[in-house]
PDB file of C-alpha atoms in Angstrom:
ATOM      1  CA  MET A 220       0.000   0.000   0.000  1.00  0.00           C
ATOM      2  CA  PHE A 221       2.810   2.408   0.892  1.00  0.00           C
ATOM      3  CA  SER A 222       4.639   1.739  -2.381  1.00  0.00           C
ATOM      4  CA  PHE A 223       1.417   2.302  -4.321  1.00  0.00           C
ATOM      5  CA  ILE A 224       0.892   5.683  -2.637  1.00  0.00           C
ATOM      6  CA  VAL A 225       4.503   6.692  -3.336  1.00  0.00           C
ATOM      7  CA  LYS A 226       4.148   5.735  -7.013  1.00  0.00           C
ATOM      8  CA  ARG A 227       0.969   7.763  -7.337  1.00  0.00           C
ATOM      9  CA  ILE A 228       2.643  10.782  -5.753  1.00  0.00           C
ATOM     10  CA  LEU A 229       5.677  10.480  -8.033  1.00  0.00           C
ATOM     11  CA  MET A 230       3.393  10.338 -11.070  1.00  0.00           C
ATOM     12  CA  ILE A 231       2.262  13.878 -10.220  1.00  0.00           C
ATOM     13  CA  ILE A 232       5.738  15.252 -11.044  1.00  0.00           C
ATOM     14  CA  PRO A 233       5.762  14.536 -14.821  1.00  0.00           C
ATOM     15  CA  VAL A 234       2.136  15.660 -15.038  1.00  0.00           C
ATOM     16  CA  LEU A 235       2.964  19.008 -13.418  1.00  0.00           C
ATOM     17  CA  LEU A 236       6.000  19.452 -15.661  1.00  0.00           C
ATOM     18  CA  GLY A 237       3.882  18.723 -18.715  1.00  0.00           C
ATOM     19  CA  VAL A 238       1.243  21.232 -17.618  1.00  0.00           C
ATOM     20  CA  LEU A 239       3.938  23.848 -16.971  1.00  0.00           C
ATOM     21  CA  ILE A 240       5.455  23.344 -20.429  1.00  0.00           C
ATOM     22  CA  ILE A 241       2.060  23.645 -22.131  1.00  0.00           C
ATOM     23  CA  VAL A 242       1.009  26.749 -20.171  1.00  0.00           C
ATOM     24  CA  PHE A 243       4.431  28.377 -20.607  1.00  0.00           C
ATOM     25  CA  THR A 244       4.325  27.734 -24.350  1.00  0.00           C
ATOM     26  CA  LEU A 245       0.812  29.145 -24.690  1.00  0.00           C
ATOM     27  CA  ASN A 246       1.781  32.257 -22.746  1.00  0.00           C
ATOM     28  CA  PHE A 247       4.939  32.738 -24.798  1.00  0.00           C
ATOM     29  CA  PHE A 248       3.217  32.584 -28.178  1.00  0.00           C
ATOM     30  CA  MET A 249      -0.102  34.211 -27.308  1.00  0.00           C
ATOM     31  CA  PRO A 250      -0.781  37.813 -28.472  1.00  0.00           C
ATOM     32  CA  GLY A 251       0.286  40.579 -26.142  1.00  0.00           C
ATOM     33  CA  ASP A 252       3.578  41.845 -24.780  1.00  0.00           C
ATOM     34  CA  PRO A 253       4.113  41.949 -20.983  1.00  0.00           C
ATOM     35  CA  VAL A 254       6.932  44.460 -21.485  1.00  0.00           C
ATOM     36  CA  LEU A 255       4.476  47.058 -22.762  1.00  0.00           C
ATOM     37  CA  ASN A 256       2.485  46.805 -19.522  1.00  0.00           C
ATOM     38  CA  GLN A 257       5.543  48.062 -17.649  1.00  0.00           C
ATOM     39  CA  LEU A 258       6.176  51.056 -19.924  1.00  0.00           C
ATOM     40  CA  GLU A 259       4.493  54.359 -20.441  1.00  0.00           C
ATOM     41  CA  LYS A 260       2.966  55.245 -23.797  1.00  0.00           C
ATOM     42  CA  ASN A 261       5.868  57.356 -25.005  1.00  0.00           C
ATOM     43  CA  TYR A 262       8.726  54.897 -24.571  1.00  0.00           C
ATOM     44  CA  THR A 263      11.948  54.557 -26.485  1.00  0.00           C
ATOM     45  CA  GLN A 264      13.484  51.412 -27.916  1.00  0.00           C
ATOM     46  CA  GLU A 265      16.266  51.623 -25.327  1.00  0.00           C
ATOM     47  CA  GLN A 266      13.708  51.646 -22.520  1.00  0.00           C
ATOM     48  CA  TYR A 267      11.915  48.691 -24.079  1.00  0.00           C
ATOM     49  CA  ASP A 268      15.128  46.685 -24.429  1.00  0.00           C
ATOM     50  CA  LYS A 269      16.149  47.471 -20.845  1.00  0.00           C
ATOM     51  CA  VAL A 270      12.836  46.315 -19.355  1.00  0.00           C
ATOM     52  CA  ALA A 271      12.805  43.209 -21.566  1.00  0.00           C
ATOM     53  CA  HIS A 272      16.308  42.330 -20.369  1.00  0.00           C
ATOM     54  CA  GLU A 273      15.364  42.852 -16.715  1.00  0.00           C
ATOM     55  CA  MET A 274      12.348  40.581 -17.130  1.00  0.00           C
ATOM     56  CA  GLY A 275      14.402  37.985 -18.993  1.00  0.00           C
ATOM     57  CA  LEU A 276      12.192  38.197 -22.075  1.00  0.00           C
ATOM     58  CA  ASP A 277      14.995  38.986 -24.511  1.00  0.00           C
ATOM     59  CA  ARG A 278      16.178  35.370 -24.464  1.00  0.00           C
ATOM     60  CA  PRO A 279      15.029  32.594 -26.853  1.00  0.00           C
ATOM     61  CA  TYR A 280      11.981  30.481 -25.989  1.00  0.00           C
ATOM     62  CA  ILE A 281      13.919  27.329 -25.118  1.00  0.00           C
ATOM     63  CA  VAL A 282      16.283  29.224 -22.809  1.00  0.00           C
ATOM     64  CA  GLN A 283      13.418  30.878 -20.934  1.00  0.00           C
ATOM     65  CA  LEU A 284      11.575  27.563 -20.614  1.00  0.00           C
ATOM     66  CA  GLY A 285      14.663  25.685 -19.391  1.00  0.00           C
ATOM     67  CA  SER A 286      15.536  28.405 -16.896  1.00  0.00           C
ATOM     68  CA  TYR A 287      12.027  28.467 -15.467  1.00  0.00           C
ATOM     69  CA  LEU A 288      11.715  24.671 -15.183  1.00  0.00           C
ATOM     70  CA  TRP A 289      15.140  24.423 -13.518  1.00  0.00           C
ATOM     71  CA  GLY A 290      14.131  27.022 -10.958  1.00  0.00           C
ATOM     72  CA  VAL A 291      10.912  25.147 -10.168  1.00  0.00           C
ATOM     73  CA  VAL A 292      12.562  21.720  -9.923  1.00  0.00           C
ATOM     74  CA  SER A 293      15.764  22.694  -8.096  1.00  0.00           C
ATOM     75  CA  ARG A 294      14.435  25.167  -5.491  1.00  0.00           C
ATOM     76  CA  PHE A 295      10.679  25.499  -6.113  1.00  0.00           C
ATOM     77  CA  ASP A 296      11.191  29.037  -7.364  1.00  0.00           C
ATOM     78  CA  LEU A 297       8.037  30.082  -9.207  1.00  0.00           C
ATOM     79  CA  GLY A 298       9.608  33.313 -10.386  1.00  0.00           C
ATOM     80  CA  THR A 299       8.897  36.963  -9.727  1.00  0.00           C
ATOM     81  CA  SER A 300       5.711  38.734 -10.720  1.00  0.00           C
ATOM     82  CA  TYR A 301       6.107  41.161 -13.612  1.00  0.00           C
ATOM     83  CA  SER A 302       3.537  43.599 -12.256  1.00  0.00           C
ATOM     84  CA  THR A 303       4.321  43.699  -8.513  1.00  0.00           C
ATOM     85  CA  LYS A 304       7.998  42.622  -8.541  1.00  0.00           C
ATOM     86  CA  GLN A 305       7.207  40.284  -5.637  1.00  0.00           C
ATOM     87  CA  PRO A 306       8.001  36.549  -5.481  1.00  0.00           C
ATOM     88  CA  VAL A 307       5.094  34.568  -6.876  1.00  0.00           C
ATOM     89  CA  VAL A 308       5.194  32.185  -3.904  1.00  0.00           C
ATOM     90  CA  ASN A 309       4.558  35.043  -1.473  1.00  0.00           C
ATOM     91  CA  MET A 310       1.664  36.387  -3.540  1.00  0.00           C
ATOM     92  CA  ILE A 311       0.044  32.958  -3.700  1.00  0.00           C
ATOM     93  CA  LYS A 312       0.496  32.390   0.047  1.00  0.00           C
ATOM     94  CA  SER A 313      -1.534  35.493   0.797  1.00  0.00           C
ATOM     95  CA  LYS A 314      -4.426  34.381  -1.430  1.00  0.00           C
ATOM     96  CA  VAL A 315      -4.571  30.587  -1.409  1.00  0.00           C
ATOM     97  CA  LEU A 316      -6.229  30.239   2.021  1.00  0.00           C
ATOM     98  CA  VAL A 317      -9.185  32.322   0.850  1.00  0.00           C
ATOM     99  CA  SER A 318      -9.812  30.041  -2.141  1.00  0.00           C
ATOM    100  CA  ILE A 319      -9.357  26.904  -0.039  1.00  0.00           C
ATOM    101  CA  LYS A 320     -11.839  28.220   2.512  1.00  0.00           C
ATOM    102  CA  ILE A 321     -14.435  28.940  -0.181  1.00  0.00           C
ATOM    103  CA  GLY A 322     -13.826  25.540  -1.775  1.00  0.00           C
ATOM    104  CA  LEU A 323     -14.086  23.589   1.495  1.00  0.00           C
ATOM    105  CA  LEU A 324     -17.226  25.448   2.576  1.00  0.00           C
ATOM    106  CA  SER A 325     -18.795  24.792  -0.828  1.00  0.00           C
ATOM    107  CA  THR A 326     -17.989  21.095  -0.584  1.00  0.00           C
ATOM    108  CA  LEU A 327     -19.239  20.840   3.006  1.00  0.00           C
ATOM    109  CA  VAL A 328     -22.532  22.590   2.281  1.00  0.00           C
ATOM    110  CA  THR A 329     -22.994  20.524  -0.874  1.00  0.00           C
ATOM    111  CA  VAL A 330     -22.514  17.231   0.970  1.00  0.00           C
ATOM    112  CA  ILE A 331     -24.742  18.203   3.901  1.00  0.00           C
ATOM    113  CA  ILE A 332     -27.624  19.205   1.623  1.00  0.00           C
ATOM    114  CA  ALA A 333     -27.215  16.982  -1.440  1.00  0.00           C
ATOM    115  CA  ILE A 334     -26.907  13.594   0.267  1.00  0.00           C
ATOM    116  CA  PRO A 335     -30.191  13.885   2.234  1.00  0.00           C
ATOM    117  CA  PHE A 336     -31.914  15.150  -0.917  1.00  0.00           C
ATOM    118  CA  GLY A 337     -30.615  12.157  -2.856  1.00  0.00           C
ATOM    119  CA  ILE A 338     -31.759   9.737  -0.141  1.00  0.00           C
ATOM    120  CA  VAL A 339     -35.258  11.253  -0.015  1.00  0.00           C
ATOM    121  CA  SER A 340     -35.470  11.202  -3.799  1.00  0.00           C
ATOM    122  CA  SER A 341     -34.628   7.495  -3.902  1.00  0.00           C
ATOM    123  CA  LEU A 342     -37.068   6.587  -1.124  1.00  0.00           C
ATOM    124  CA  LYS A 343     -39.844   8.556  -2.857  1.00  0.00           C
ATOM    125  CA  GLN A 344     -39.073   7.219  -6.320  1.00  0.00           C
ATOM    126  CA  ASN A 345     -41.497   8.269  -9.085  1.00  0.00           C
ATOM    127  CA  THR A 346     -43.373  10.661  -6.813  1.00  0.00           C
ATOM    128  CA  LEU A 347     -43.764  14.433  -6.963  1.00  0.00           C
ATOM    129  CA  ILE A 348     -40.925  14.836  -4.433  1.00  0.00           C
ATOM    130  CA  ASP A 349     -38.597  12.705  -6.563  1.00  0.00           C
ATOM    131  CA  TYR A 350     -39.463  14.598  -9.744  1.00  0.00           C
ATOM    132  CA  SER A 351     -39.023  17.966  -8.016  1.00  0.00           C
ATOM    133  CA  ILE A 352     -35.579  17.120  -6.599  1.00  0.00           C
ATOM    134  CA  THR A 353     -34.434  15.614  -9.906  1.00  0.00           C
ATOM    135  CA  THR A 354     -35.638  18.695 -11.815  1.00  0.00           C
ATOM    136  CA  VAL A 355     -33.778  21.062  -9.488  1.00  0.00           C
ATOM    137  CA  ALA A 356     -30.612  18.968  -9.834  1.00  0.00           C
ATOM    138  CA  VAL A 357     -30.822  18.928 -13.636  1.00  0.00           C
ATOM    139  CA  VAL A 358     -31.478  22.689 -13.802  1.00  0.00           C
ATOM    140  CA  LEU A 359     -28.516  23.480 -11.540  1.00  0.00           C
ATOM    141  CA  ALA A 360     -26.263  21.150 -13.531  1.00  0.00           C
ATOM    142  CA  SER A 361     -27.288  22.907 -16.756  1.00  0.00           C
ATOM    143  CA  MET A 362     -26.644  26.445 -15.512  1.00  0.00           C
ATOM    144  CA  PRO A 363     -23.311  28.078 -16.383  1.00  0.00           C
ATOM    145  CA  GLY A 364     -21.515  29.045 -13.180  1.00  0.00           C
ATOM    146  CA  PHE A 365     -21.068  32.696 -14.104  1.00  0.00           C
ATOM    147  CA  TRP A 366     -24.755  33.058 -15.034  1.00  0.00           C
ATOM    148  CA  LEU A 367     -25.919  31.620 -11.707  1.00  0.00           C
ATOM    149  CA  ALA A 368     -23.523  33.889  -9.789  1.00  0.00           C
ATOM    150  CA  ILE A 369     -24.804  36.984 -11.602  1.00  0.00           C
ATOM    151  CA  LEU A 370     -28.399  35.877 -11.034  1.00  0.00           C
ATOM    152  CA  LEU A 371     -27.775  35.461  -7.287  1.00  0.00           C
ATOM    153  CA  VAL A 372     -26.264  38.943  -7.113  1.00  0.00           C
ATOM    154  CA  LEU A 373     -29.218  40.490  -8.966  1.00  0.00           C
ATOM    155  CA  VAL A 374     -31.852  38.779  -6.828  1.00  0.00           C
ATOM    156  CA  PHE A 375     -30.388  38.700  -3.314  1.00  0.00           C
ATOM    157  CA  SER A 376     -28.127  41.763  -3.418  1.00  0.00           C
ATOM    158  CA  LEU A 377     -29.668  44.317  -5.764  1.00  0.00           C
ATOM    159  CA  TYR A 378     -33.396  43.579  -5.559  1.00  0.00           C
ATOM    160  CA  LEU A 379     -33.959  42.019  -2.124  1.00  0.00           C
ATOM    161  CA  LYS A 380     -30.857  43.580  -0.517  1.00  0.00           C
ATOM    162  CA  TRP A 381     -30.505  40.624   1.866  1.00  0.00           C
ATOM    163  CA  LEU A 382     -26.876  39.762   1.223  1.00  0.00           C
ATOM    164  CA  PRO A 383     -23.741  41.720   0.218  1.00  0.00           C
ATOM    165  CA  ALA A 384     -22.559  41.333  -3.362  1.00  0.00           C
ATOM    166  CA  THR A 385     -18.810  41.821  -2.953  1.00  0.00           C
ATOM    167  CA  GLY A 386     -16.034  41.415  -0.428  1.00  0.00           C
ATOM    168  CA  LEU A 387     -15.382  38.872   2.288  1.00  0.00           C
ATOM    169  CA  THR A 388     -15.552  40.611   5.670  1.00  0.00           C
ATOM    170  CA  SER A 389     -18.418  38.794   7.438  1.00  0.00           C
ATOM    171  CA  TRP A 390     -20.242  35.449   7.385  1.00  0.00           C
ATOM    172  CA  LYS A 391     -22.931  36.929   5.119  1.00  0.00           C
ATOM    173  CA  HIS A 392     -20.341  37.503   2.394  1.00  0.00           C
ATOM    174  CA  TYR A 393     -19.732  33.742   2.173  1.00  0.00           C
ATOM    175  CA  ILE A 394     -23.325  32.741   1.416  1.00  0.00           C
ATOM    176  CA  LEU A 395     -23.643  33.730  -2.252  1.00  0.00           C
ATOM    177  CA  PRO A 396     -20.135  32.577  -3.306  1.00  0.00           C
ATOM    178  CA  VAL A 397     -20.567  29.220  -1.551  1.00  0.00           C
ATOM    179  CA  VAL A 398     -24.007  28.634  -3.086  1.00  0.00           C
ATOM    180  CA  SER A 399     -22.801  29.649  -6.543  1.00  0.00           C
ATOM    181  CA  ASN A 400     -19.635  27.566  -6.309  1.00  0.00           C
ATOM    182  CA  GLY A 401     -21.364  24.426  -5.046  1.00  0.00           C
ATOM    183  CA  ALA A 402     -24.451  24.425  -7.308  1.00  0.00           C
ATOM    184  CA  MET A 403     -23.149  22.060  -9.993  1.00  0.00           C
ATOM    185  CA  SER A 404     -21.576  19.794  -7.383  1.00  0.00           C
ATOM    186  CA  PHE A 405     -24.902  19.679  -5.561  1.00  0.00           C
ATOM    187  CA  ALA A 406     -26.555  18.354  -8.694  1.00  0.00           C
ATOM    188  CA  ALA A 407     -23.915  15.660  -9.226  1.00  0.00           C
ATOM    189  CA  VAL A 408     -23.925  14.459  -5.597  1.00  0.00           C
ATOM    190  CA  THR A 409     -27.739  14.401  -5.430  1.00  0.00           C
ATOM    191  CA  ARG A 410     -28.081  12.332  -8.587  1.00  0.00           C
ATOM    192  CA  MET A 411     -25.280   9.969  -7.603  1.00  0.00           C
ATOM    193  CA  THR A 412     -26.766   9.437  -4.124  1.00  0.00           C
ATOM    194  CA  ARG A 413     -30.180   8.742  -5.612  1.00  0.00           C
ATOM    195  CA  SER A 414     -28.955   6.190  -8.162  1.00  0.00           C
ATOM    196  CA  SER A 415     -26.664   4.509  -5.622  1.00  0.00           C
ATOM    197  CA  MET A 416     -29.453   4.224  -3.049  1.00  0.00           C
ATOM    198  CA  LEU A 417     -31.831   2.767  -5.630  1.00  0.00           C
ATOM    199  CA  GLU A 418     -29.258   0.135  -6.562  1.00  0.00           C
ATOM    200  CA  VAL A 419     -28.497  -0.809  -2.954  1.00  0.00           C
ATOM    201  CA  THR A 420     -32.127  -0.995  -1.812  1.00  0.00           C
ATOM    202  CA  ARG A 421     -32.781  -3.677  -4.461  1.00  0.00           C
ATOM    203  CA  GLN A 422     -30.117  -5.997  -3.042  1.00  0.00           C
ATOM    204  CA  ASP A 423     -30.989  -9.284  -1.345  1.00  0.00           C
ATOM    205  CA  TYR A 424     -29.669  -8.292   2.077  1.00  0.00           C
ATOM    206  CA  ILE A 425     -32.092  -5.349   2.145  1.00  0.00           C
ATOM    207  CA  ARG A 426     -34.993  -7.715   1.460  1.00  0.00           C
ATOM    208  CA  THR A 427     -33.702  -9.940   4.255  1.00  0.00           C
ATOM    209  CA  ALA A 428     -33.592  -6.985   6.625  1.00  0.00           C
ATOM    210  CA  ARG A 429     -37.196  -6.130   5.784  1.00  0.00           C
ATOM    211  CA  SER A 430     -38.277  -9.730   6.293  1.00  0.00           C
ATOM    212  CA  LYS A 431     -36.768  -9.601   9.791  1.00  0.00           C
ATOM    213  CA  GLY A 432     -39.132  -6.793  10.680  1.00  0.00           C
ATOM    214  CA  LEU A 433     -36.657  -3.903  10.772  1.00  0.00           C
ATOM    215  CA  THR A 434     -38.115  -0.440  10.355  1.00  0.00           C
ATOM    216  CA  GLU A 435     -37.448   1.520   7.176  1.00  0.00           C
ATOM    217  CA  ARG A 436     -35.285   3.963   9.118  1.00  0.00           C
ATOM    218  CA  GLU A 437     -33.127   1.152  10.519  1.00  0.00           C
ATOM    219  CA  ILE A 438     -32.751  -0.367   7.056  1.00  0.00           C
ATOM    220  CA  VAL A 439     -31.775   2.917   5.388  1.00  0.00           C
ATOM    221  CA  ILE A 440     -29.385   4.208   8.040  1.00  0.00           C
ATOM    222  CA  GLY A 441     -27.987   0.926   9.332  1.00  0.00           C
ATOM    223  CA  HIS A 442     -27.657  -1.047   6.097  1.00  0.00           C
ATOM    224  CA  ALA A 443     -28.327   0.751   2.811  1.00  0.00           C
ATOM    225  CA  LEU A 444     -26.650   4.097   3.433  1.00  0.00           C
ATOM    226  CA  LYS A 445     -23.239   2.641   4.333  1.00  0.00           C
ATOM    227  CA  ASN A 446     -22.836   0.914   0.991  1.00  0.00           C
ATOM    228  CA  ALA A 447     -24.605   3.597  -1.039  1.00  0.00           C
ATOM    229  CA  LEU A 448     -22.184   6.287   0.113  1.00  0.00           C
ATOM    230  CA  ILE A 449     -19.082   4.520  -1.256  1.00  0.00           C
ATOM    231  CA  PRO A 450     -19.407   5.880  -4.843  1.00  0.00           C
ATOM    232  CA  VAL A 451     -20.641   9.219  -3.471  1.00  0.00           C
ATOM    233  CA  VAL A 452     -17.507   9.701  -1.360  1.00  0.00           C
ATOM    234  CA  THR A 453     -15.413   8.874  -4.434  1.00  0.00           C
ATOM    235  CA  ILE A 454     -16.929  11.602  -6.586  1.00  0.00           C
ATOM    236  CA  VAL A 455     -16.870  14.130  -3.713  1.00  0.00           C
ATOM    237  CA  GLY A 456     -13.104  13.662  -3.428  1.00  0.00           C
ATOM    238  CA  GLY A 457     -12.713  14.117  -7.167  1.00  0.00           C
ATOM    239  CA  MET A 458     -14.847  17.247  -7.158  1.00  0.00           C
ATOM    240  CA  MET A 459     -12.548  19.096  -4.751  1.00  0.00           C
ATOM    241  CA  SER A 460     -10.181  20.241  -7.495  1.00  0.00           C
ATOM    242  CA  PHE A 461     -13.137  21.182  -9.704  1.00  0.00           C
ATOM    243  CA  ILE A 462     -14.620  23.310  -6.910  1.00  0.00           C
ATOM    244  CA  ILE A 463     -11.289  25.055  -6.284  1.00  0.00           C
ATOM    245  CA  TRP A 464     -11.025  25.858 -10.010  1.00  0.00           C
ATOM    246  CA  GLY A 465     -14.616  27.111  -9.865  1.00  0.00           C
ATOM    247  CA  THR A 466     -13.514  29.887  -7.527  1.00  0.00           C
ATOM    248  CA  VAL A 467     -11.948  31.625 -10.553  1.00  0.00           C
ATOM    249  CA  ILE A 468     -15.439  32.608 -11.723  1.00  0.00           C
ATOM    250  CA  THR A 469     -16.872  33.048  -8.235  1.00  0.00           C
ATOM    251  CA  GLU A 470     -14.093  35.268  -6.916  1.00  0.00           C
ATOM    252  CA  THR A 471     -14.135  37.435 -10.018  1.00  0.00           C
ATOM    253  CA  ILE A 472     -17.868  38.124  -9.883  1.00  0.00           C
ATOM    254  CA  PHE A 473     -18.014  38.603  -6.105  1.00  0.00           C
ATOM    255  CA  SER A 474     -14.663  40.483  -5.930  1.00  0.00           C
ATOM    256  CA  ILE A 475     -13.179  38.032  -3.444  1.00  0.00           C
ATOM    257  CA  PRO A 476      -9.403  38.469  -2.928  1.00  0.00           C
ATOM    258  CA  GLY A 477      -8.414  34.862  -3.618  1.00  0.00           C
ATOM    259  CA  MET A 478      -6.577  32.778  -6.193  1.00  0.00           C
ATOM    260  CA  GLY A 479      -9.307  33.125  -8.808  1.00  0.00           C
ATOM    261  CA  LEU A 480      -9.284  36.909  -8.844  1.00  0.00           C
ATOM    262  CA  LEU A 481      -5.480  36.864  -8.742  1.00  0.00           C
ATOM    263  CA  LEU A 482      -5.411  34.610 -11.817  1.00  0.00           C
ATOM    264  CA  VAL A 483      -7.781  36.837 -13.779  1.00  0.00           C
ATOM    265  CA  THR A 484      -5.672  39.881 -12.897  1.00  0.00           C
ATOM    266  CA  ALA A 485      -2.484  38.060 -13.926  1.00  0.00           C
ATOM    267  CA  ILE A 486      -3.982  37.106 -17.300  1.00  0.00           C
ATOM    268  CA  SER A 487      -5.142  40.654 -18.005  1.00  0.00           C
ATOM    269  CA  GLN A 488      -1.648  41.986 -17.210  1.00  0.00           C
ATOM    270  CA  ARG A 489       0.187  39.188 -19.094  1.00  0.00           C
ATOM    271  CA  ASP A 490       1.951  38.326 -15.840  1.00  0.00           C
ATOM    272  CA  TYR A 491       3.297  34.954 -17.018  1.00  0.00           C
ATOM    273  CA  PRO A 492       5.205  33.896 -13.845  1.00  0.00           C
ATOM    274  CA  LEU A 493       2.096  34.505 -11.742  1.00  0.00           C
ATOM    275  CA  ILE A 494      -0.102  32.588 -14.189  1.00  0.00           C
ATOM    276  CA  LEU A 495       2.300  29.628 -14.139  1.00  0.00           C
ATOM    277  CA  GLY A 496       2.590  29.692 -10.349  1.00  0.00           C
ATOM    278  CA  ILE A 497      -1.174  29.641  -9.842  1.00  0.00           C
ATOM    279  CA  THR A 498      -1.449  26.804 -12.374  1.00  0.00           C
ATOM    280  CA  VAL A 499       1.029  24.724 -10.353  1.00  0.00           C
ATOM    281  CA  ILE A 500      -0.787  25.296  -7.060  1.00  0.00           C
ATOM    282  CA  ILE A 501      -4.294  24.711  -8.360  1.00  0.00           C
TER     283      ILE A 501
END
C-alpha cells in the first residue's frame, strides 16, 4: 500500500511538468507583450530593451523555458511577478487560504444538503418529491456558473438587498459565493446518491432486513446508506479540485481576494510567472 501511494505521488511530477510546459508555451506565443504593460505610452526602444532584459524576455523560448523549469525543480522558485515585482510564492500564500476556505465550505454545504436530498429522492421514487428534486438537480447542472452567480447577485443583493454582493468581511459575504460555487456539485452528488441508493435498496440483504421486521429507518441508516455512500464519497473527493477551479469565476464576480481573482488579474496583465505559479498550485 505504501509503495502504491509513493508511485501515485511520483506520477504527479511529470504531469505538473507537462502542464507547466504547455502553459508556458501558450503564454509565450499568445498575443500581447508583458513588457508594454511596464512602460508608459511614449517609450523609447532603449527603454523597451532594458525592461525586456530585466524581465528575462529577450532570451530565446527554449532558454526561458529551461531556466524556469530548472528554478521550479531545483528550489521550487516560481519566479517573480512582472507587475508587482514580488516573489510569486509570497503572492500565492496570501491568497490561497481564501480560495481553499471557499472551496471547502462549498464542498461541506454541498454534501450536507445533497446527500439527504438524494436519499429522499430514492425513497420517494417516481413521486412528486422525486421529480421535483431531480428537476432542481438537472437545472442546476445545466446552468453556467457565471450566469448563476450573476443571477444570485441580482436577486439577493440588488433587488432584495438581503446579502452583500462583494467582499469577504463577514459570514454573510460567504453565502452567495458558496451557493454559486457548489451548485453544480450539488446536482452531481444528489443524482449519484439517488442512483446509488436505488441500486443498494434492491439488493438481497435489504430484502432480508425487511423480512426480519426492521423499520425503514433502521434499514436505510444501518444497512443501505453505508454501501450507497461509497461511490458518493469517491466523486466528492474528485470534485474538490473542480470546486477550487470554480472559484476563478466566483471570486471574479463577487470580488473576493483569492486565487481566482489573482489569476484573472495576472492574465489581463500578461503576468506569465504569476499565471504559471497559480497553475502549479491549483
